[in-house]
Structure formats: structure tokens, C-alpha cells
Amino acid sequence: MGKRVIITGVPGVGKTTVVEGAMKALATEGIIYQPINFGSFMFEVAAKEGIVQDRDQMRKLDRTVQKKLQKMAAQAIAAIEGNIIIDTHCSVKTPQGFLPGLPEWVLSALLPDMLILVETDEDQILQRRLRDPTRIRDMEGSRGIADHQQFNRSAASAIGVMTGCTVKIVKNQDFLLEQAIQEMAAALR
Ligand code: AP5
């Protein structure tokens, strides 16, 4: 069985950007990971059933619907073989509070070897969200982003204890993207 790595971080921290860079660097050494976006698996089902029109509407759905979509995504991803890197969330900010992105029944399907948590200063994340016109982001100040990052650290720690996977924190700071890419690539080797 290949390696299963979960990558998380608050929206806009740059996890997709860092993963893409790390995979490109590793491919030059013949190390291949298949990138999997957990939200895309959820969105595919939700869009087919006519529940949502865009991925940013998913976190506003009733939590029982979100849980059903999570379960279907986890089962589909669990069937994928080889080295995979799953881009997802430790927690999703919903109007009813934080929804665990990786509850026990998702983790027992995925069985991760490692969890990577991407972080940076909350002010930088706020600026990145404001600069990205392609997404409909929730209106949130830097204090709210800091609280979300803190919650994710607790969730990551619980996931490590529950599954035995290692938890790696990668900082993706402004002007230091290459450093984040190299750090992630080293963890994935
Ligand atoms: P998802 O697809 O993960 O979207 P997201 O959380 O909004 O994350 P993004 O892809 O937008 O942000 P990113 O952190 O990858 O940043 P990016 O690299 O683009 O999830 C979508 C939805 O699916 C969720 O909202 C949820 O509803 C659902 N979902 C997913 N998993 C779930 C789960 N387990 N349970 C329940 N629901 C789930 O970068 C952002 C910007 O920053 C870019 O402009 C980039 O150029 C810039 N940037 C990146 N790095 C740097 C740097 N070092 N310096 C300066 N700028 C930088």
C-alpha cells in the first residue's frame, strides 16, 4: 500500500499552492503522489444531486447533509491505490460552529500515515483571501482566522492520537513559498 498523507489548513493559507510545488519537486526524483481534493469529491456528489451550485455553498448545508457527503467522499478516496495526498480540512467553519472535517468514521476509512498542517500569520491569510477573486469567502477578520488556526492545531493533535499518524506543521509565509515547498517535499520523501 502507498503512503496516505492528509494536508489541511484554513482556507486561503496556500495548501494547494504548496502541495503543487512539492509534488513537482518530487516528480523530478521519480516520487509520485496523486493529489486528491476532498472538497471536489464532496462537490461532485452535491452538484449531481442539485444541492449546490458552487463549492463555497457546501459549508452552509445542513450538517447531516455535509456528513453524508463526507462519508461518500471518504469511501471513494479509500479505494484509491498508490501514494496519495488528500487536500482537506481538520475543521470547517459553519454557521453552527466548527464541523470536524476528519471525524473518526472518515479517518478509519482513510487510515493516514501523516497529517500536514499548513499555517501562517492570520494577517497574511486575510490578505490572500482578499486578493483571490475566484472564490466566495466568508467575511472574517484576522482574529477569527487566528481562532480557526488554533482550533485546527487541537484537531490535528487529536487526529494524531486517534490514528497514530505523525503531525507535521509547515509554515507558508509571504515571500517564503519555496521554503514551504522544500519542507513539505522533505516530509513526503
Ligand atoms: P477546499 O477545496 O480545500 O477549498 P479551501 O479551503 O477554500 O482552500 P483553497 O483551495 O481555496 O485555499 P488553499 O489553502 O488551498 O490556498 P491556495 O493554494 O488556493 O475546500 C472547499 C470546501 O470543501 C470547503 O469549504 C468545505 O465546504 C468542503 N470540504 C473540504 N474538505 C472537507 C471535509 N473533510 N469535511 C467537510 N467539508 C469539507 O492559495 C490561496 C492564495 O494564496 C493564492 O492566491 C496563492 O497564490 C496565495 N499564496 C499561497 N502561498 C503564498 C505565499 N507563500 N505567499 C504569498 N501568497 C501565497
Coordinates of N, CA and C and ligand atoms in Angstrom, one line a residue:
M1 N 0.8 -1.2 0.0 CA 0.0 0.0 0.0 C 0.9 1.3 0.0
G2 N 0.5 2.3 -0.7 CA 1.2 3.5 -0.8 C 1.1 4.3 0.4
K3 N 1.7 5.5 0.4 CA 1.6 6.4 1.6 C 0.3 7.2 1.4
R4 N -0.3 7.5 2.6 CA -1.5 8.3 2.6 C -1.3 9.5 3.5
V5 N -1.3 10.7 2.8 CA -1.0 11.9 3.5 C -2.2 12.9 3.4
I6 N -2.5 13.4 4.6 CA -3.6 14.4 4.6 C -3.0 15.8 4.8
I7 N -3.4 16.7 4.0 CA -3.0 18.1 4.1 C -4.1 19.0 4.4
T8 N -3.9 19.8 5.5 CA -5.0 20.7 5.9 C -4.5 22.1 6.2
G9 N -5.4 23.0 6.5 CA -5.0 24.4 6.8 C -6.2 25.2 6.5
V10 N -6.4 26.4 7.1 CA -7.6 27.2 6.9 C -7.6 27.7 5.4
P11 N -8.9 27.9 4.9 CA -9.0 28.4 3.5 C -8.1 29.6 3.2
G12 N -7.4 29.5 2.1 CA -6.5 30.6 1.7 C -5.1 30.6 2.3
V13 N -4.8 29.6 3.1 CA -3.4 29.6 3.7 C -2.4 29.2 2.6
G14 N -2.9 28.6 1.5 CA -2.0 28.3 0.4 C -1.6 26.8 0.4
K15 N -2.4 25.9 1.0 CA -2.1 24.5 1.0 C -2.0 23.9 -0.4
T16 N -2.9 24.3 -1.3 CA -2.9 23.8 -2.7 C -1.7 24.2 -3.4
T17 N -1.3 25.5 -3.2 CA -0.1 26.0 -3.9 C 1.2 25.3 -3.4
V18 N 1.3 25.0 -2.1 CA 2.5 24.4 -1.6 C 2.5 22.9 -2.0
V19 N 1.4 22.2 -2.0 CA 1.3 20.8 -2.4 C 1.7 20.7 -3.9
E20 N 1.2 21.6 -4.7 CA 1.6 21.5 -6.2 C 3.1 21.7 -6.4
G21 N 3.7 22.6 -5.6 CA 5.1 22.8 -5.7 C 5.9 21.6 -5.2
A22 N 5.5 21.0 -4.1 CA 6.2 19.9 -3.6 C 6.1 18.7 -4.5
M23 N 4.9 18.5 -5.1 CA 4.7 17.3 -6.0 C 5.6 17.5 -7.2
K24 N 5.7 18.7 -7.7 CA 6.6 19.0 -8.9 C 8.0 18.6 -8.6
A25 N 8.5 19.1 -7.4 CA 9.9 18.8 -7.0 C 10.1 17.3 -6.8
L26 N 9.1 16.6 -6.2 CA 9.3 15.2 -6.0 C 9.3 14.4 -7.3
A27 N 8.5 14.9 -8.3 CA 8.4 14.2 -9.6 C 9.7 14.1 -10.3
T28 N 10.5 15.1 -10.1 CA 11.9 15.1 -10.7 C 12.8 14.0 -10.2
E29 N 12.4 13.5 -9.0 CA 13.2 12.4 -8.4 C 12.4 11.1 -8.6
G30 N 11.4 11.1 -9.3 CA 10.6 9.8 -9.6 C 9.6 9.5 -8.5
I31 N 9.4 10.4 -7.5 CA 8.5 10.1 -6.4 C 7.1 10.7 -6.8
I32 N 6.1 9.9 -7.0 CA 4.8 10.4 -7.5 C 3.7 10.2 -6.4
Y33 N 3.0 11.3 -6.2 CA 1.8 11.3 -5.3 C 0.7 11.8 -6.2
Q34 N -0.5 11.1 -6.0 CA -1.7 11.6 -6.7 C -2.4 12.6 -5.8
P35 N -2.6 13.8 -6.3 CA -3.3 14.8 -5.5 C -4.9 14.5 -5.5
I36 N -5.5 14.5 -4.3 CA -6.9 14.3 -4.2 C -7.5 15.5 -3.4
N37 N -8.5 16.2 -4.0 CA -9.1 17.2 -3.3 C -10.4 16.7 -2.7
F38 N -10.5 16.6 -1.4 CA -11.6 16.0 -0.7 C -12.9 16.8 -1.0
G39 N -12.8 18.2 -1.0 CA -13.9 19.0 -1.3 C -14.5 18.8 -2.7
S40 N -13.6 18.4 -3.7 CA -14.1 18.2 -5.0 C -14.9 16.9 -5.1
F41 N -14.5 15.9 -4.3 CA -15.3 14.6 -4.2 C -16.7 14.9 -3.6
M42 N -16.7 15.8 -2.6 CA -18.0 16.1 -2.0 C -18.8 16.9 -2.9
F43 N -18.1 17.9 -3.6 CA -18.9 18.8 -4.5 C -19.5 18.0 -5.7
E44 N -18.7 17.0 -6.2 CA -19.2 16.3 -7.4 C -20.6 15.6 -7.0
V45 N -20.7 15.0 -5.9 CA -22.0 14.4 -5.5 C -23.0 15.5 -5.2
A46 N -22.6 16.5 -4.5 CA -23.6 17.6 -4.2 C -24.2 18.3 -5.4
A47 N -23.3 18.5 -6.4 CA -23.7 19.2 -7.6 C -24.6 18.3 -8.4
K48 N -24.3 17.0 -8.5 CA -25.1 16.0 -9.2 C -26.5 15.9 -8.7
E49 N -26.6 16.0 -7.4 CA -27.9 15.9 -6.7 C -28.6 17.3 -6.7
G50 N -27.9 18.3 -7.3 CA -28.6 19.7 -7.4 C -28.6 20.4 -6.0
I51 N -27.8 20.0 -5.1 CA -27.9 20.6 -3.7 C -27.1 22.0 -3.7
V52 N -26.0 22.1 -4.5 CA -25.3 23.3 -4.5 C -24.8 23.7 -5.9
Q53 N -24.5 25.0 -6.1 CA -24.0 25.4 -7.5 C -22.5 25.6 -7.4
D54 N -22.0 26.0 -6.3 CA -20.5 26.2 -6.2 C -20.0 25.6 -4.8
R55 N -18.7 25.4 -4.7 CA -18.1 24.7 -3.6 C -18.2 25.5 -2.3
D56 N -18.3 26.8 -2.4 CA -18.4 27.6 -1.2 C -19.8 27.5 -0.5
Q57 N -20.7 27.0 -1.2 CA -22.1 26.8 -0.6 C -22.1 25.6 0.3
M58 N -21.1 24.7 0.2 CA -21.2 23.4 0.9 C -21.2 23.5 2.4
R59 N -20.3 24.5 2.9 CA -20.2 24.6 4.3 C -21.4 25.3 5.0
K60 N -22.4 25.7 4.1 CA -23.6 26.3 4.7 C -24.7 25.2 4.7
L61 N -24.5 24.0 4.2 CA -25.5 23.0 4.1 C -25.8 22.5 5.5
D62 N -27.0 21.9 5.7 CA -27.3 21.3 7.0 C -26.2 20.2 7.3
R63 N -25.8 20.2 8.6 CA -24.7 19.3 8.9 C -24.9 17.8 8.7
T64 N -26.1 17.4 8.7 CA -26.4 16.0 8.4 C -26.1 15.7 6.9
V65 N -26.3 16.7 6.0 CA -26.0 16.6 4.6 C -24.5 16.6 4.4
Q66 N -23.8 17.5 5.1 CA -22.4 17.6 5.0 C -21.7 16.3 5.4
K67 N -22.3 15.7 6.5 CA -21.7 14.4 7.0 C -21.9 13.3 6.0
K68 N -23.1 13.3 5.3 CA -23.4 12.3 4.3 C -22.4 12.4 3.1
L69 N -22.1 13.7 2.7 CA -21.2 14.0 1.6 C -19.8 13.6 2.0
Q70 N -19.4 13.8 3.3 CA -18.1 13.5 3.8 C -17.9 11.9 3.7
K71 N -18.9 11.2 4.1 CA -18.8 9.8 4.2 C -18.6 9.2 2.8
M72 N -19.4 9.7 1.8 CA -19.3 9.3 0.4 C -17.9 9.6 -0.1
A73 N -17.4 10.8 0.2 CA -16.0 11.2 -0.3 C -15.0 10.2 0.3
A74 N -15.1 10.0 1.6 CA -14.1 9.1 2.3 C -14.0 7.7 1.7
Q75 N -15.2 7.2 1.4 CA -15.3 5.8 0.9 C -14.7 5.8 -0.5
A76 N -15.0 6.8 -1.3 CA -14.4 6.8 -2.7 C -12.9 7.0 -2.7
I77 N -12.4 7.8 -1.8 CA -11.0 8.1 -1.7 C -10.2 6.9 -1.1
A78 N -10.8 6.2 -0.2 CA -10.2 5.0 0.4 C -9.9 3.9 -0.6
A79 N -10.6 3.9 -1.7 CA -10.4 2.8 -2.7 C -9.3 3.2 -3.7
I80 N -8.7 4.4 -3.6 CA -7.6 4.8 -4.5 C -6.3 4.2 -4.0
E81 N -5.5 3.6 -4.9 CA -4.2 3.0 -4.5 C -3.0 3.9 -4.8
G82 N -1.9 3.5 -4.3 CA -0.6 4.3 -4.5 C -0.5 5.4 -3.5
N83 N 0.5 6.2 -3.7 CA 0.8 7.4 -2.8 C -0.3 8.5 -3.1
I84 N -1.0 8.8 -2.1 CA -2.0 9.9 -2.3 C -1.8 11.0 -1.3
I85 N -2.2 12.2 -1.7 CA -2.1 13.4 -0.8 C -3.5 14.0 -0.9
I86 N -4.2 14.0 0.3 CA -5.6 14.5 0.3 C -5.7 15.9 0.9
D87 N -6.1 16.8 0.1 CA -6.2 18.2 0.4 C -7.6 18.4 1.1
T88 N -7.6 18.7 2.4 CA -8.9 18.8 3.1 C -8.9 19.7 4.3
H89 N -9.8 19.5 5.3 CA -9.8 20.3 6.4 C -10.0 19.6 7.7
C90 N -9.2 20.0 8.8 CA -9.4 19.4 10.1 C -10.7 19.9 10.7
S91 N -11.1 21.1 10.3 CA -12.4 21.6 10.8 C -12.9 22.6 9.7
V92 N -14.3 22.6 9.6 CA -14.9 23.5 8.6 C -15.8 24.5 9.4
K93 N -15.6 25.8 9.1 CA -16.4 26.8 9.9 C -17.8 26.9 9.3
T94 N -18.8 26.5 10.1 CA -20.2 26.5 9.6 C -20.9 27.5 10.5
P95 N -22.1 27.9 10.1 CA -22.9 28.8 10.9 C -23.2 28.2 12.3
Q96 N -23.2 26.9 12.4 CA -23.5 26.3 13.7 C -22.2 26.0 14.5
G97 N -21.0 26.4 14.1 CA -19.8 26.1 14.8 C -18.9 25.3 13.9
F98 N -17.7 24.9 14.5 CA -16.8 24.1 13.7 C -17.3 22.6 13.5
L99 N -17.3 22.2 12.2 CA -17.7 20.9 11.9 C -16.4 20.1 11.7
P100 N -16.2 19.0 12.4 CA -14.9 18.2 12.2 C -14.8 17.7 10.8
G101 N -13.7 18.1 10.1 CA -13.5 17.7 8.7 C -13.1 16.2 8.7
L102 N -12.5 15.8 9.8 CA -11.9 14.4 9.8 C -12.4 13.7 11.1
P103 N -13.7 13.4 11.1 CA -14.2 12.7 12.3 C -13.8 11.2 12.2
E104 N -14.0 10.5 13.3 CA -13.5 9.1 13.5 C -13.8 8.3 12.3
W105 N -15.1 8.4 11.8 CA -15.5 7.5 10.7 C -14.9 7.8 9.4
V106 N -14.4 9.1 9.2 CA -13.7 9.4 8.0 C -12.3 8.9 8.1
L107 N -11.7 9.1 9.3 CA -10.3 8.6 9.5 C -10.1 7.1 9.4
S108 N -11.1 6.4 9.9 CA -11.0 4.9 9.9 C -11.1 4.4 8.4
A109 N -11.7 5.2 7.5 CA -11.7 4.8 6.1 C -10.4 5.2 5.5
L110 N -9.9 6.4 5.8 CA -8.7 6.9 5.1 C -7.3 6.3 5.6
L111 N -7.3 6.0 6.9 CA -6.0 5.4 7.6 C -4.8 6.2 7.2
P112 N -4.6 7.5 7.5 CA -3.5 8.3 7.1 C -2.2 7.9 7.8
D113 N -1.0 8.1 7.1 CA 0.3 7.9 7.6 C 0.8 9.2 8.3
M114 N 0.4 10.3 7.7 CA 0.9 11.6 8.1 C -0.2 12.7 7.9
L115 N -0.2 13.6 8.8 CA -1.1 14.8 8.6 C -0.2 16.0 8.5
I116 N -0.3 16.8 7.5 CA 0.4 18.1 7.4 C -0.5 19.2 7.6
L117 N -0.1 20.1 8.5 CA -1.0 21.3 8.8 C -0.2 22.5 8.3
V118 N -0.8 23.2 7.3 CA -0.1 24.4 6.8 C -0.7 25.6 7.5
E119 N 0.3 26.5 8.0 CA -0.1 27.7 8.8 C 0.7 28.9 8.3
T120 N 0.1 30.0 8.6 CA 0.9 31.3 8.5 C 0.2 32.3 9.4
D121 N 0.8 33.5 9.4 CA 0.2 34.6 10.2 C -1.2 34.9 9.7
E122 N -2.1 35.2 10.6 CA -3.5 35.4 10.2 C -3.7 36.6 9.3
D123 N -2.9 37.6 9.5 CA -2.9 38.8 8.6 C -2.6 38.5 7.1
Q124 N -1.6 37.6 7.0 CA -1.2 37.2 5.6 C -2.4 36.4 5.0
I125 N -3.0 35.6 5.7 CA -4.2 34.8 5.2 C -5.3 35.7 4.8
L126 N -5.6 36.7 5.6 CA -6.7 37.6 5.3 C -6.3 38.3 4.0
Q127 N -5.1 38.8 3.8 CA -4.7 39.5 2.6 C -4.8 38.5 1.3
R128 N -4.4 37.3 1.5 CA -4.5 36.3 0.4 C -6.0 36.1 0.0
R129 N -6.8 36.0 1.0 CA -8.3 35.8 0.7 C -8.8 37.0 -0.1
L130 N -8.4 38.2 0.4 CA -8.9 39.4 -0.3 C -8.4 39.6 -1.7
R131 N -7.2 39.0 -2.0 CA -6.7 39.1 -3.3 C -7.2 38.1 -4.3
D132 N -7.9 37.1 -3.8 CA -8.4 36.0 -4.6 C -9.9 36.2 -5.1
P133 N -10.1 36.7 -6.3 CA -11.5 37.0 -6.7 C -12.2 35.7 -7.2
T134 N -11.6 34.6 -7.2 CA -12.2 33.4 -7.8 C -13.1 32.7 -6.8
R135 N -13.0 33.0 -5.5 CA -13.8 32.3 -4.5 C -14.7 33.3 -3.8
I136 N -15.8 32.7 -3.2 CA -16.7 33.5 -2.4 C -16.4 33.1 -0.9
R137 N -15.5 33.9 -0.3 CA -15.0 33.7 1.0 C -16.0 34.2 2.1
D138 N -16.0 33.6 3.2 CA -16.8 34.2 4.3 C -16.1 35.4 4.8
M139 N -16.9 36.4 5.2 CA -16.4 37.6 5.8 C -15.8 37.3 7.2
E140 N -14.6 37.5 7.4 CA -14.0 37.1 8.6 C -12.7 38.0 8.9
G141 N -12.5 38.4 10.1 CA -11.3 39.2 10.4 C -10.2 38.4 10.8
S142 N -9.0 39.0 11.0 CA -7.8 38.2 11.3 C -8.0 37.5 12.7
R143 N -8.7 38.0 13.6 CA -8.9 37.4 14.9 C -9.7 36.0 14.7
G144 N -10.7 36.0 13.8 CA -11.4 34.8 13.5 C -10.5 33.8 12.9
I145 N -9.7 34.2 12.0 CA -8.7 33.3 11.3 C -7.8 32.7 12.4
A146 N -7.3 33.5 13.3 CA -6.4 33.0 14.3 C -7.1 32.0 15.2
D147 N -8.3 32.2 15.5 CA -9.1 31.2 16.3 C -9.2 29.9 15.6
H148 N -9.5 30.0 14.3 CA -9.7 28.8 13.5 C -8.4 28.0 13.4
Q149 N -7.2 28.7 13.3 CA -5.9 28.0 13.2 C -5.7 27.3 14.5
Q150 N -6.0 28.0 15.6 CA -5.8 27.4 17.0 C -6.7 26.1 17.1
F151 N -7.9 26.2 16.7 CA -8.8 25.1 16.7 C -8.2 23.9 15.9
N152 N -7.7 24.2 14.7 CA -7.1 23.2 13.9 C -5.9 22.5 14.5
R153 N -5.1 23.2 15.3 CA -4.0 22.6 16.0 C -4.5 21.5 16.9
S154 N -5.6 21.9 17.7 CA -6.1 20.9 18.6 C -6.7 19.7 17.9
A155 N -7.4 20.0 16.8 CA -8.0 18.9 16.0 C -6.8 18.0 15.5
A156 N -5.8 18.6 15.0 CA -4.6 17.8 14.4 C -4.0 16.9 15.5
S157 N -3.9 17.5 16.7 CA -3.3 16.7 17.8 C -4.2 15.5 18.1
A158 N -5.5 15.7 18.1 CA -6.5 14.6 18.4 C -6.4 13.6 17.3
I159 N -6.3 14.0 16.1 CA -6.2 13.0 14.9 C -4.9 12.2 15.1
G160 N -3.8 12.8 15.5 CA -2.6 12.0 15.7 C -2.8 11.0 16.8
V161 N -3.4 11.4 17.9 CA -3.6 10.4 19.0 C -4.5 9.3 18.5
M162 N -5.6 9.6 17.8 CA -6.6 8.7 17.4 C -6.0 7.7 16.4
T163 N -5.2 8.1 15.4 CA -4.8 7.2 14.3 C -3.4 6.8 14.4
G164 N -2.5 7.5 15.2 CA -1.1 7.1 15.2 C -0.3 7.8 14.1
C165 N -1.0 8.6 13.3 CA -0.2 9.3 12.2 C 0.7 10.4 12.8
T166 N 1.7 10.7 12.1 CA 2.6 11.9 12.5 C 1.9 13.2 12.1
V167 N 2.2 14.2 12.8 CA 1.6 15.5 12.5 C 2.7 16.5 12.3
K168 N 2.8 17.0 11.0 CA 3.9 17.9 10.6 C 3.3 19.3 10.4
I169 N 3.9 20.3 11.0 CA 3.4 21.7 10.7 C 4.4 22.4 9.8
V170 N 3.8 22.9 8.7 CA 4.6 23.6 7.7 C 4.1 25.1 7.6
K171 N 5.1 26.0 7.8 CA 4.8 27.4 7.7 C 4.9 27.9 6.3
N172 N 3.8 28.6 5.8 CA 3.8 29.1 4.4 C 3.7 30.6 4.4
Q173 N 4.9 31.2 4.7 CA 4.9 32.7 4.9 C 5.1 33.4 3.6
D174 N 4.6 34.7 3.6 CA 4.8 35.6 2.5 C 6.3 35.6 2.1
F175 N 6.6 35.6 0.8 CA 8.0 35.6 0.3 C 8.8 34.4 0.6
L176 N 8.2 33.4 1.3 CA 9.0 32.2 1.6 C 8.3 30.9 1.2
L177 N 7.6 31.0 0.0 CA 6.9 29.9 -0.6 C 7.8 28.7 -0.9
E178 N 9.0 29.0 -1.4 CA 9.9 28.0 -1.8 C 10.4 27.2 -0.6
Q179 N 10.5 27.9 0.5 CA 10.9 27.2 1.8 C 9.9 26.2 2.2
A180 N 8.6 26.7 2.1 CA 7.5 25.8 2.5 C 7.4 24.6 1.6
I181 N 7.6 24.8 0.3 CA 7.6 23.7 -0.7 C 8.7 22.7 -0.4
Q182 N 9.9 23.2 -0.1 CA 11.0 22.2 0.2 C 10.7 21.5 1.5
E183 N 10.2 22.1 2.5 CA 9.9 21.5 3.8 C 8.8 20.4 3.6
M184 N 7.8 20.7 2.8 CA 6.8 19.7 2.5 C 7.3 18.5 1.7
A185 N 8.1 18.8 0.7 CA 8.7 17.8 -0.1 C 9.6 16.8 0.8
A186 N 10.3 17.4 1.7 CA 11.2 16.6 2.6 C 10.3 15.7 3.4
A187 N 9.2 16.1 3.9 CA 8.3 15.3 4.7 C 7.7 14.2 3.9
L188 N 7.5 14.4 2.6 CA 6.8 13.4 1.7 C 7.8 12.4 1.2
R189 N 9.1 12.6 1.2 CA 10.1 11.6 0.6 C 10.0 10.3 1.3
Ligands
AP5_1 P1 -11.1 23.4 -0.5 O1 -11.1 22.9 -1.9 O2 -10.0 22.8 0.4 O3 -11.0 24.9 -0.5 P2 -10.5 26.0 0.5 O4 -10.5 25.5 1.9 O5 -11.2 27.3 0.3 O6 -9.0 26.1 0.2 P3 -8.4 26.9 -1.1 O7 -8.0 25.8 -2.1 O8 -9.2 28.0 -1.6 O9 -7.2 27.5 -0.3 P4 -5.7 27.0 -0.1 O10 -5.4 27.0 1.3 O11 -5.5 25.7 -0.9 O12 -5.0 28.2 -0.8 P5 -4.4 28.4 -2.3 O13 -3.2 27.5 -2.5 O14 -5.5 28.4 -3.2 O15 -12.5 23.1 0.2 C1 -13.7 23.5 -0.4 C2 -14.9 23.1 0.5 O16 -15.0 21.7 0.6 C3 -14.8 23.6 2.0 O17 -15.2 24.9 2.1 C4 -15.8 22.6 2.6 O18 -17.1 23.0 2.5 C5 -15.5 21.3 1.8 N1 -14.7 20.3 2.5 C6 -13.4 20.0 2.2 N2 -12.9 19.0 3.0 C7 -13.9 18.8 3.9 C8 -14.1 17.8 4.9 N3 -13.1 17.0 5.3 N4 -15.3 17.8 5.6 C9 -16.3 18.7 5.3 N5 -16.2 19.5 4.3 C10 -15.0 19.6 3.6 O19 -3.8 29.8 -2.1 C11 -4.6 30.9 -1.8 C12 -3.9 32.2 -2.3 O20 -2.7 32.5 -1.6 C13 -3.5 32.1 -3.8 O21 -3.8 33.3 -4.4 C14 -2.0 31.9 -3.7 O22 -1.3 32.4 -4.9 C15 -1.6 32.7 -2.5 N6 -0.4 32.1 -1.8 C16 -0.1 30.8 -1.5 N7 1.1 30.7 -0.8 C17 1.6 32.0 -0.7 C18 2.8 32.6 -0.2 N8 3.7 31.8 0.4 N9 3.0 33.9 -0.3 C19 2.0 34.7 -0.9 N10 0.9 34.2 -1.4 C20 0.7 32.9 -1.4

